[in-house]
Amino acid sequence: MGVPVSVFFGFFVGLVLVVGLVSSAKFEELFQPSWALDHFIHEGELLKLKLDNHSGAGFSSKSKYMFGKVSIQIKLVEGDSAGTVTAFYMSSDGPNHNEFDFEFLGNTTGEPYSVQTNVYVNGVGNREQRLNLWFDPTKEFHSYSLFWNQRQVVFLVDETPIRLHTNMENKGIPFPKDQAMGVYSSIWNADDWATQGGRIKTDWTHAPFIATYKGFEIDGCECPVSVAAADNAKKCISSAERRYWWDEPTLSELNVHQSHQLMWVRANHMVYDYCTDTARFPVLPPECMHHRH
């Protein structure tokens, strides 16, 4: 089952008619391997992706979605994971694609695991934020989620918001709301940049590197490939005939508790924010001027 409407984000939003939603916790119902099938290991409810000096591995959702919430529980690579990247992201297709990224950057033993997030809108990215997680993500499973509606995109770790991307179209800033997106995850070698800017390389004597997954959930509006994008966009927005849970007014912005959580994350765990990188951006990107967080 998907996340009950009554508990999502911690408050009750009333009875909502849910139409065209997909919800499951089984990998094979929602996803399929996209490359290196021989680097997949199935152990009961667990899926393991393996990286060695021959290949990484990746999977993708069978469908694309417009709005809703996607969650996966991941236990990241243990020990010396320097040079490796485990990614969980949503993306549409084409050069003007939209994309929301979690990238978990490995490190040497004992160093904190960091997560880099990024947002692409109409093919424009370079919007990285990086933070050190406040727990060891290699010891237990933790939930990583993307919530998306017409008003905001929220990145969540164990239901704590770590990044907010707000719709500011009224200020002339484009927002990703018109392209259905697939859901993807992969593990690969990125030792040219992933750990300390590429100074620490992957130690293949520690291979294979294993990322373990469970708890696959998609609670969103499924968009058939055969349907035109504009028609999908209309289908996934609430109307007089149907109401979707993600369009409830209470989900148009973070509540007070979530806002405080996000401020805590930024104050205590953020190590890089593109909005403060004047070397890369002598002129501040426009959304940085308006974001409160």
JSON list of N, CA, C and O in Angstrom, two decimals, residues 162-211:
[
{"chain": "A", "resi": 162, "resn": "ILE", "atom": "N", "xyz": [14.84, 17.93, 3.21]},
{"chain": "A", "resi": 162, "resn": "ILE", "atom": "CA", "xyz": [16.23, 18.41, 3.14]},
{"chain": "A", "resi": 162, "resn": "ILE", "atom": "C", "xyz": [16.41, 19.43, 2.01]},
{"chain": "A", "resi": 162, "resn": "ILE", "atom": "O", "xyz": [17.43, 20.11, 1.95]},
{"chain": "A", "resi": 163, "resn": "ARG", "atom": "N", "xyz": [15.41, 19.52, 1.12]},
{"chain": "A", "resi": 163, "resn": "ARG", "atom": "CA", "xyz": [15.50, 20.51, 0.06]},
{"chain": "A", "resi": 163, "resn": "ARG", "atom": "C", "xyz": [14.09, 20.84, -0.42]},
{"chain": "A", "resi": 163, "resn": "ARG", "atom": "O", "xyz": [13.25, 19.94, -0.53]},
{"chain": "A", "resi": 164, "resn": "LEU", "atom": "N", "xyz": [13.88, 22.11, -0.71]},
{"chain": "A", "resi": 164, "resn": "LEU", "atom": "CA", "xyz": [12.60, 22.59, -1.21]},
{"chain": "A", "resi": 164, "resn": "LEU", "atom": "C", "xyz": [12.83, 23.38, -2.48]},
{"chain": "A", "resi": 164, "resn": "LEU", "atom": "O", "xyz": [13.68, 24.28, -2.52]},
{"chain": "A", "resi": 165, "resn": "HIS", "atom": "N", "xyz": [12.09, 23.03, -3.53]},
{"chain": "A", "resi": 165, "resn": "HIS", "atom": "CA", "xyz": [12.13, 23.80, -4.77]},
{"chain": "A", "resi": 165, "resn": "HIS", "atom": "C", "xyz": [10.71, 24.29, -5.03]},
{"chain": "A", "resi": 165, "resn": "HIS", "atom": "O", "xyz": [9.81, 23.51, -5.33]},
{"chain": "A", "resi": 166, "resn": "THR", "atom": "N", "xyz": [10.51, 25.59, -4.89]},
{"chain": "A", "resi": 166, "resn": "THR", "atom": "CA", "xyz": [9.18, 26.18, -4.93]},
{"chain": "A", "resi": 166, "resn": "THR", "atom": "C", "xyz": [8.85, 26.71, -6.32]},
{"chain": "A", "resi": 166, "resn": "THR", "atom": "O", "xyz": [9.72, 27.19, -7.04]},
{"chain": "A", "resi": 167, "resn": "ASN", "atom": "N", "xyz": [7.57, 26.63, -6.68]},
{"chain": "A", "resi": 167, "resn": "ASN", "atom": "CA", "xyz": [7.10, 27.20, -7.93]},
{"chain": "A", "resi": 167, "resn": "ASN", "atom": "C", "xyz": [7.13, 28.73, -7.82]},
{"chain": "A", "resi": 167, "resn": "ASN", "atom": "O", "xyz": [6.42, 29.32, -7.01]},
{"chain": "A", "resi": 168, "resn": "MET", "atom": "N", "xyz": [7.98, 29.35, -8.64]},
{"chain": "A", "resi": 168, "resn": "MET", "atom": "CA", "xyz": [8.08, 30.81, -8.68]},
{"chain": "A", "resi": 168, "resn": "MET", "atom": "C", "xyz": [7.85, 31.32, -10.10]},
{"chain": "A", "resi": 168, "resn": "MET", "atom": "O", "xyz": [8.50, 32.26, -10.55]},
{"chain": "A", "resi": 169, "resn": "GLU", "atom": "N", "xyz": [6.92, 30.68, -10.79]},
{"chain": "A", "resi": 169, "resn": "GLU", "atom": "CA", "xyz": [6.59, 31.11, -12.14]},
{"chain": "A", "resi": 169, "resn": "GLU", "atom": "C", "xyz": [6.09, 32.55, -12.18]},
{"chain": "A", "resi": 169, "resn": "GLU", "atom": "O", "xyz": [6.27, 33.26, -13.17]},
{"chain": "A", "resi": 170, "resn": "ASN", "atom": "N", "xyz": [5.49, 32.99, -11.07]},
{"chain": "A", "resi": 170, "resn": "ASN", "atom": "CA", "xyz": [5.01, 34.38, -11.01]},
{"chain": "A", "resi": 170, "resn": "ASN", "atom": "C", "xyz": [6.16, 35.38, -11.02]},
{"chain": "A", "resi": 170, "resn": "ASN", "atom": "O", "xyz": [5.94, 36.57, -11.24]},
{"chain": "A", "resi": 171, "resn": "LYS", "atom": "N", "xyz": [7.39, 34.90, -10.82]},
{"chain": "A", "resi": 171, "resn": "LYS", "atom": "CA", "xyz": [8.58, 35.75, -10.91]},
{"chain": "A", "resi": 171, "resn": "LYS", "atom": "C", "xyz": [9.36, 35.45, -12.19]},
{"chain": "A", "resi": 171, "resn": "LYS", "atom": "O", "xyz": [10.53, 35.85, -12.32]},
{"chain": "A", "resi": 172, "resn": "GLY", "atom": "N", "xyz": [8.74, 34.74, -13.10]},
{"chain": "A", "resi": 172, "resn": "GLY", "atom": "CA", "xyz": [9.38, 34.45, -14.39]},
{"chain": "A", "resi": 172, "resn": "GLY", "atom": "C", "xyz": [10.38, 33.31, -14.37]},
{"chain": "A", "resi": 172, "resn": "GLY", "atom": "O", "xyz": [11.18, 33.17, -15.29]},
{"chain": "A", "resi": 173, "resn": "ILE", "atom": "N", "xyz": [10.32, 32.48, -13.31]},
{"chain": "A", "resi": 173, "resn": "ILE", "atom": "CA", "xyz": [11.26, 31.36, -13.16]},
{"chain": "A", "resi": 173, "resn": "ILE", "atom": "C", "xyz": [10.52, 30.07, -13.51]},
{"chain": "A", "resi": 173, "resn": "ILE", "atom": "O", "xyz": [9.49, 29.76, -12.93]},
{"chain": "A", "resi": 174, "resn": "PRO", "atom": "N", "xyz": [11.00, 29.31, -14.51]},
{"chain": "A", "resi": 174, "resn": "PRO", "atom": "CA", "xyz": [10.28, 28.10, -14.92]},
{"chain": "A", "resi": 174, "resn": "PRO", "atom": "C", "xyz": [10.24, 27.05, -13.82]},
{"chain": "A", "resi": 174, "resn": "PRO", "atom": "O", "xyz": [11.15, 26.95, -12.99]},
{"chain": "A", "resi": 175, "resn": "PHE", "atom": "N", "xyz": [9.16, 26.27, -13.83]},
{"chain": "A", "resi": 175, "resn": "PHE", "atom": "CA", "xyz": [8.96, 25.22, -12.82]},
{"chain": "A", "resi": 175, "resn": "PHE", "atom": "C", "xyz": [8.61, 23.92, -13.54]},
{"chain": "A", "resi": 175, "resn": "PHE", "atom": "O", "xyz": [7.88, 23.93, -14.54]},
{"chain": "A", "resi": 176, "resn": "PRO", "atom": "N", "xyz": [9.12, 22.78, -13.07]},
{"chain": "A", "resi": 176, "resn": "PRO", "atom": "CA", "xyz": [8.88, 21.50, -13.75]},
{"chain": "A", "resi": 176, "resn": "PRO", "atom": "C", "xyz": [7.48, 20.94, -13.46]},
{"chain": "A", "resi": 176, "resn": "PRO", "atom": "O", "xyz": [7.28, 20.26, -12.47]},
{"chain": "A", "resi": 177, "resn": "LYS", "atom": "N", "xyz": [6.53, 21.24, -14.32]},
{"chain": "A", "resi": 177, "resn": "LYS", "atom": "CA", "xyz": [5.17, 20.77, -14.07]},
{"chain": "A", "resi": 177, "resn": "LYS", "atom": "C", "xyz": [4.47, 20.26, -15.32]},
{"chain": "A", "resi": 177, "resn": "LYS", "atom": "O", "xyz": [3.26, 20.00, -15.27]},
{"chain": "A", "resi": 178, "resn": "ASP", "atom": "N", "xyz": [5.20, 20.10, -16.43]},
{"chain": "A", "resi": 178, "resn": "ASP", "atom": "CA", "xyz": [4.52, 19.73, -17.67]},
{"chain": "A", "resi": 178, "resn": "ASP", "atom": "C", "xyz": [5.14, 18.52, -18.37]},
{"chain": "A", "resi": 178, "resn": "ASP", "atom": "O", "xyz": [4.80, 18.24, -19.51]},
{"chain": "A", "resi": 179, "resn": "GLN", "atom": "N", "xyz": [6.03, 17.80, -17.70]},
{"chain": "A", "resi": 179, "resn": "GLN", "atom": "CA", "xyz": [6.65, 16.62, -18.30]},
{"chain": "A", "resi": 179, "resn": "GLN", "atom": "C", "xyz": [6.57, 15.44, -17.33]},
{"chain": "A", "resi": 179, "resn": "GLN", "atom": "O", "xyz": [7.01, 15.55, -16.19]},
{"chain": "A", "resi": 180, "resn": "ALA", "atom": "N", "xyz": [6.00, 14.34, -17.81]},
{"chain": "A", "resi": 180, "resn": "ALA", "atom": "CA", "xyz": [5.98, 13.13, -17.00]},
{"chain": "A", "resi": 180, "resn": "ALA", "atom": "C", "xyz": [7.41, 12.61, -16.83]},
{"chain": "A", "resi": 180, "resn": "ALA", "atom": "O", "xyz": [8.24, 12.72, -17.73]},
{"chain": "A", "resi": 181, "resn": "MET", "atom": "N", "xyz": [7.67, 12.02, -15.67]},
{"chain": "A", "resi": 181, "resn": "MET", "atom": "CA", "xyz": [9.03, 11.61, -15.33]},
{"chain": "A", "resi": 181, "resn": "MET", "atom": "C", "xyz": [9.09, 10.14, -14.95]},
{"chain": "A", "resi": 181, "resn": "MET", "atom": "O", "xyz": [8.21, 9.63, -14.26]},
{"chain": "A", "resi": 182, "resn": "GLY", "atom": "N", "xyz": [10.15, 9.47, -15.39]},
{"chain": "A", "resi": 182, "resn": "GLY", "atom": "CA", "xyz": [10.43, 8.13, -14.93]},
{"chain": "A", "resi": 182, "resn": "GLY", "atom": "C", "xyz": [11.20, 8.18, -13.61]},
{"chain": "A", "resi": 182, "resn": "GLY", "atom": "O", "xyz": [11.74, 9.21, -13.22]},
{"chain": "A", "resi": 183, "resn": "VAL", "atom": "N", "xyz": [11.24, 7.03, -12.94]},
{"chain": "A", "resi": 183, "resn": "VAL", "atom": "CA", "xyz": [11.96, 6.90, -11.67]},
{"chain": "A", "resi": 183, "resn": "VAL", "atom": "C", "xyz": [13.13, 5.95, -11.90]},
{"chain": "A", "resi": 183, "resn": "VAL", "atom": "O", "xyz": [12.96, 4.89, -12.52]},
{"chain": "A", "resi": 184, "resn": "TYR", "atom": "N", "xyz": [14.30, 6.32, -11.41]},
{"chain": "A", "resi": 184, "resn": "TYR", "atom": "CA", "xyz": [15.52, 5.58, -11.73]},
{"chain": "A", "resi": 184, "resn": "TYR", "atom": "C", "xyz": [16.40, 5.42, -10.49]},
{"chain": "A", "resi": 184, "resn": "TYR", "atom": "O", "xyz": [16.35, 6.25, -9.57]},
{"chain": "A", "resi": 185, "resn": "SER", "atom": "N", "xyz": [17.23, 4.40, -10.50]},
{"chain": "A", "resi": 185, "resn": "SER", "atom": "CA", "xyz": [18.30, 4.29, -9.51]},
{"chain": "A", "resi": 185, "resn": "SER", "atom": "C", "xyz": [19.45, 3.53, -10.14]},
{"chain": "A", "resi": 185, "resn": "SER", "atom": "O", "xyz": [19.25, 2.70, -11.02]},
{"chain": "A", "resi": 186, "resn": "SER", "atom": "N", "xyz": [20.65, 3.83, -9.67]},
{"chain": "A", "resi": 186, "resn": "SER", "atom": "CA", "xyz": [21.84, 3.17, -10.23]},
{"chain": "A", "resi": 186, "resn": "SER", "atom": "C", "xyz": [23.02, 3.32, -9.26]},
{"chain": "A", "resi": 186, "resn": "SER", "atom": "O", "xyz": [23.00, 4.15, -8.35]},
{"chain": "A", "resi": 187, "resn": "ILE", "atom": "N", "xyz": [24.01, 2.48, -9.49]},
{"chain": "A", "resi": 187, "resn": "ILE", "atom": "CA", "xyz": [25.28, 2.60, -8.78]},
{"chain": "A", "resi": 187, "resn": "ILE", "atom": "C", "xyz": [26.38, 2.55, -9.83]},
{"chain": "A", "resi": 187, "resn": "ILE", "atom": "O", "xyz": [26.32, 1.75, -10.77]},
{"chain": "A", "resi": 188, "resn": "TRP", "atom": "N", "xyz": [27.34, 3.44, -9.71]},
{"chain": "A", "resi": 188, "resn": "TRP", "atom": "CA", "xyz": [28.41, 3.47, -10.71]},
{"chain": "A", "resi": 188, "resn": "TRP", "atom": "C", "xyz": [29.69, 4.08, -10.11]},
{"chain": "A", "resi": 188, "resn": "TRP", "atom": "O", "xyz": [29.66, 4.65, -9.02]},
{"chain": "A", "resi": 189, "resn": "ASN", "atom": "N", "xyz": [30.78, 3.95, -10.86]},
{"chain": "A", "resi": 189, "resn": "ASN", "atom": "CA", "xyz": [32.06, 4.50, -10.45]},
{"chain": "A", "resi": 189, "resn": "ASN", "atom": "C", "xyz": [32.17, 5.94, -10.96]},
{"chain": "A", "resi": 189, "resn": "ASN", "atom": "O", "xyz": [32.08, 6.19, -12.15]},
{"chain": "A", "resi": 190, "resn": "ALA", "atom": "N", "xyz": [32.39, 6.88, -10.03]},
{"chain": "A", "resi": 190, "resn": "ALA", "atom": "CA", "xyz": [32.54, 8.28, -10.41]},
{"chain": "A", "resi": 190, "resn": "ALA", "atom": "C", "xyz": [33.74, 8.87, -9.68]},
{"chain": "A", "resi": 190, "resn": "ALA", "atom": "O", "xyz": [33.69, 9.98, -9.14]},
{"chain": "A", "resi": 191, "resn": "ASP", "atom": "N", "xyz": [34.85, 8.12, -9.67]},
{"chain": "A", "resi": 191, "resn": "ASP", "atom": "CA", "xyz": [35.98, 8.57, -8.85]},
{"chain": "A", "resi": 191, "resn": "ASP", "atom": "C", "xyz": [36.73, 9.75, -9.47]},
{"chain": "A", "resi": 191, "resn": "ASP", "atom": "O", "xyz": [37.68, 10.26, -8.87]},
{"chain": "A", "resi": 192, "resn": "ASP", "atom": "N", "xyz": [36.26, 10.24, -10.62]},
{"chain": "A", "resi": 192, "resn": "ASP", "atom": "CA", "xyz": [36.86, 11.46, -11.16]},
{"chain": "A", "resi": 192, "resn": "ASP", "atom": "C", "xyz": [36.31, 12.70, -10.44]},
{"chain": "A", "resi": 192, "resn": "ASP", "atom": "O", "xyz": [36.89, 13.78, -10.58]},
{"chain": "A", "resi": 193, "resn": "TRP", "atom": "N", "xyz": [35.21, 12.55, -9.64]},
{"chain": "A", "resi": 193, "resn": "TRP", "atom": "CA", "xyz": [34.67, 13.73, -8.96]},
{"chain": "A", "resi": 193, "resn": "TRP", "atom": "C", "xyz": [33.99, 13.43, -7.63]},
{"chain": "A", "resi": 193, "resn": "TRP", "atom": "O", "xyz": [33.83, 14.32, -6.79]},
{"chain": "A", "resi": 194, "resn": "ALA", "atom": "N", "xyz": [33.57, 12.18, -7.36]},
{"chain": "A", "resi": 194, "resn": "ALA", "atom": "CA", "xyz": [32.61, 11.92, -6.30]},
{"chain": "A", "resi": 194, "resn": "ALA", "atom": "C", "xyz": [33.16, 12.16, -4.89]},
{"chain": "A", "resi": 194, "resn": "ALA", "atom": "O", "xyz": [32.45, 12.63, -4.02]},
{"chain": "A", "resi": 195, "resn": "THR", "atom": "N", "xyz": [34.41, 11.81, -4.64]},
{"chain": "A", "resi": 195, "resn": "THR", "atom": "CA", "xyz": [34.95, 11.86, -3.29]},
{"chain": "A", "resi": 195, "resn": "THR", "atom": "C", "xyz": [36.09, 12.88, -3.22]},
{"chain": "A", "resi": 195, "resn": "THR", "atom": "O", "xyz": [37.10, 12.73, -3.90]},
{"chain": "A", "resi": 196, "resn": "GLN", "atom": "N", "xyz": [35.86, 13.91, -2.41]},
{"chain": "A", "resi": 196, "resn": "GLN", "atom": "CA", "xyz": [36.84, 15.00, -2.24]},
{"chain": "A", "resi": 196, "resn": "GLN", "atom": "C", "xyz": [37.29, 15.54, -3.60]},
{"chain": "A", "resi": 196, "resn": "GLN", "atom": "O", "xyz": [38.49, 15.72, -3.86]},
{"chain": "A", "resi": 197, "resn": "GLY", "atom": "N", "xyz": [36.29, 15.78, -4.46]},
{"chain": "A", "resi": 197, "resn": "GLY", "atom": "CA", "xyz": [36.56, 16.38, -5.76]},
{"chain": "A", "resi": 197, "resn": "GLY", "atom": "C", "xyz": [37.38, 15.50, -6.69]},
{"chain": "A", "resi": 197, "resn": "GLY", "atom": "O", "xyz": [37.99, 16.00, -7.63]},
{"chain": "A", "resi": 198, "resn": "GLY", "atom": "N", "xyz": [37.38, 14.20, -6.44]},
{"chain": "A", "resi": 198, "resn": "GLY", "atom": "CA", "xyz": [38.12, 13.28, -7.30]},
{"chain": "A", "resi": 198, "resn": "GLY", "atom": "C", "xyz": [39.51, 12.94, -6.80]},
{"chain": "A", "resi": 198, "resn": "GLY", "atom": "O", "xyz": [40.24, 12.17, -7.44]},
{"chain": "A", "resi": 199, "resn": "ARG", "atom": "N", "xyz": [39.90, 13.50, -5.65]},
{"chain": "A", "resi": 199, "resn": "ARG", "atom": "CA", "xyz": [41.24, 13.22, -5.12]},
{"chain": "A", "resi": 199, "resn": "ARG", "atom": "C", "xyz": [41.36, 11.79, -4.59]},
{"chain": "A", "resi": 199, "resn": "ARG", "atom": "O", "xyz": [42.44, 11.21, -4.61]},
{"chain": "A", "resi": 200, "resn": "ILE", "atom": "N", "xyz": [40.25, 11.25, -4.10]},
{"chain": "A", "resi": 200, "resn": "ILE", "atom": "CA", "xyz": [40.25, 9.89, -3.57]},
{"chain": "A", "resi": 200, "resn": "ILE", "atom": "C", "xyz": [39.63, 8.96, -4.61]},
{"chain": "A", "resi": 200, "resn": "ILE", "atom": "O", "xyz": [38.48, 9.14, -5.01]},
{"chain": "A", "resi": 201, "resn": "LYS", "atom": "N", "xyz": [40.39, 8.00, -5.07]},
{"chain": "A", "resi": 201, "resn": "LYS", "atom": "CA", "xyz": [39.94, 7.09, -6.12]},
{"chain": "A", "resi": 201, "resn": "LYS", "atom": "C", "xyz": [39.32, 5.82, -5.54]},
{"chain": "A", "resi": 201, "resn": "LYS", "atom": "O", "xyz": [39.55, 5.47, -4.38]},
{"chain": "A", "resi": 202, "resn": "THR", "atom": "N", "xyz": [38.58, 5.13, -6.37]},
{"chain": "A", "resi": 202, "resn": "THR", "atom": "CA", "xyz": [37.96, 3.87, -5.96]},
{"chain": "A", "resi": 202, "resn": "THR", "atom": "C", "xyz": [39.03, 2.81, -5.72]},
{"chain": "A", "resi": 202, "resn": "THR", "atom": "O", "xyz": [39.93, 2.63, -6.55]},
{"chain": "A", "resi": 203, "resn": "ASP", "atom": "N", "xyz": [38.93, 2.14, -4.58]},
{"chain": "A", "resi": 203, "resn": "ASP", "atom": "CA", "xyz": [39.84, 1.05, -4.26]},
{"chain": "A", "resi": 203, "resn": "ASP", "atom": "C", "xyz": [39.15, -0.26, -4.62]},
{"chain": "A", "resi": 203, "resn": "ASP", "atom": "O", "xyz": [38.31, -0.76, -3.87]},
{"chain": "A", "resi": 204, "resn": "TRP", "atom": "N", "xyz": [39.51, -0.80, -5.78]},
{"chain": "A", "resi": 204, "resn": "TRP", "atom": "CA", "xyz": [38.80, -1.97, -6.29]},
{"chain": "A", "resi": 204, "resn": "TRP", "atom": "C", "xyz": [39.09, -3.24, -5.48]},
{"chain": "A", "resi": 204, "resn": "TRP", "atom": "O", "xyz": [38.40, -4.25, -5.67]},
{"chain": "A", "resi": 205, "resn": "THR", "atom": "N", "xyz": [40.07, -3.18, -4.57]},
{"chain": "A", "resi": 205, "resn": "THR", "atom": "CA", "xyz": [40.29, -4.36, -3.72]},
{"chain": "A", "resi": 205, "resn": "THR", "atom": "C", "xyz": [39.11, -4.55, -2.76]},
{"chain": "A", "resi": 205, "resn": "THR", "atom": "O", "xyz": [38.96, -5.62, -2.17]},
{"chain": "A", "resi": 206, "resn": "HIS", "atom": "N", "xyz": [38.29, -3.49, -2.58]},
{"chain": "A", "resi": 206, "resn": "HIS", "atom": "CA", "xyz": [37.11, -3.59, -1.71]},
{"chain": "A", "resi": 206, "resn": "HIS", "atom": "C", "xyz": [35.85, -3.99, -2.48]},
{"chain": "A", "resi": 206, "resn": "HIS", "atom": "O", "xyz": [34.78, -4.11, -1.88]},
{"chain": "A", "resi": 207, "resn": "ALA", "atom": "N", "xyz": [35.97, -4.16, -3.78]},
{"chain": "A", "resi": 207, "resn": "ALA", "atom": "CA", "xyz": [34.80, -4.54, -4.59]},
{"chain": "A", "resi": 207, "resn": "ALA", "atom": "C", "xyz": [34.40, -6.01, -4.29]},
{"chain": "A", "resi": 207, "resn": "ALA", "atom": "O", "xyz": [35.24, -6.79, -3.85]},
{"chain": "A", "resi": 208, "resn": "PRO", "atom": "N", "xyz": [33.14, -6.40, -4.52]},
{"chain": "A", "resi": 208, "resn": "PRO", "atom": "CA", "xyz": [32.09, -5.56, -5.08]},
{"chain": "A", "resi": 208, "resn": "PRO", "atom": "C", "xyz": [31.49, -4.62, -4.04]},
{"chain": "A", "resi": 208, "resn": "PRO", "atom": "O", "xyz": [31.42, -4.95, -2.85]},
{"chain": "A", "resi": 209, "resn": "PHE", "atom": "N", "xyz": [31.07, -3.46, -4.51]},
{"chain": "A", "resi": 209, "resn": "PHE", "atom": "CA", "xyz": [30.35, -2.48, -3.69]},
{"chain": "A", "resi": 209, "resn": "PHE", "atom": "C", "xyz": [28.86, -2.74, -3.87]},
{"chain": "A", "resi": 209, "resn": "PHE", "atom": "O", "xyz": [28.36, -2.83, -5.00]},
{"chain": "A", "resi": 210, "resn": "ILE", "atom": "N", "xyz": [28.14, -2.85, -2.76]},
{"chain": "A", "resi": 210, "resn": "ILE", "atom": "CA", "xyz": [26.74, -3.27, -2.80]},
{"chain": "A", "resi": 210, "resn": "ILE", "atom": "C", "xyz": [25.84, -2.20, -2.19]},
{"chain": "A", "resi": 210, "resn": "ILE", "atom": "O", "xyz": [26.05, -1.75, -1.06]},
{"chain": "A", "resi": 211, "resn": "ALA", "atom": "N", "xyz": [24.81, -1.79, -2.94]},
{"chain": "A", "resi": 211, "resn": "ALA", "atom": "CA", "xyz": [23.72, -0.96, -2.40]},
{"chain": "A", "resi": 211, "resn": "ALA", "atom": "C", "xyz": [22.48, -1.84, -2.32]},
{"chain": "A", "resi": 211, "resn": "ALA", "atom": "O", "xyz": [22.17, -2.55, -3.29]}
]
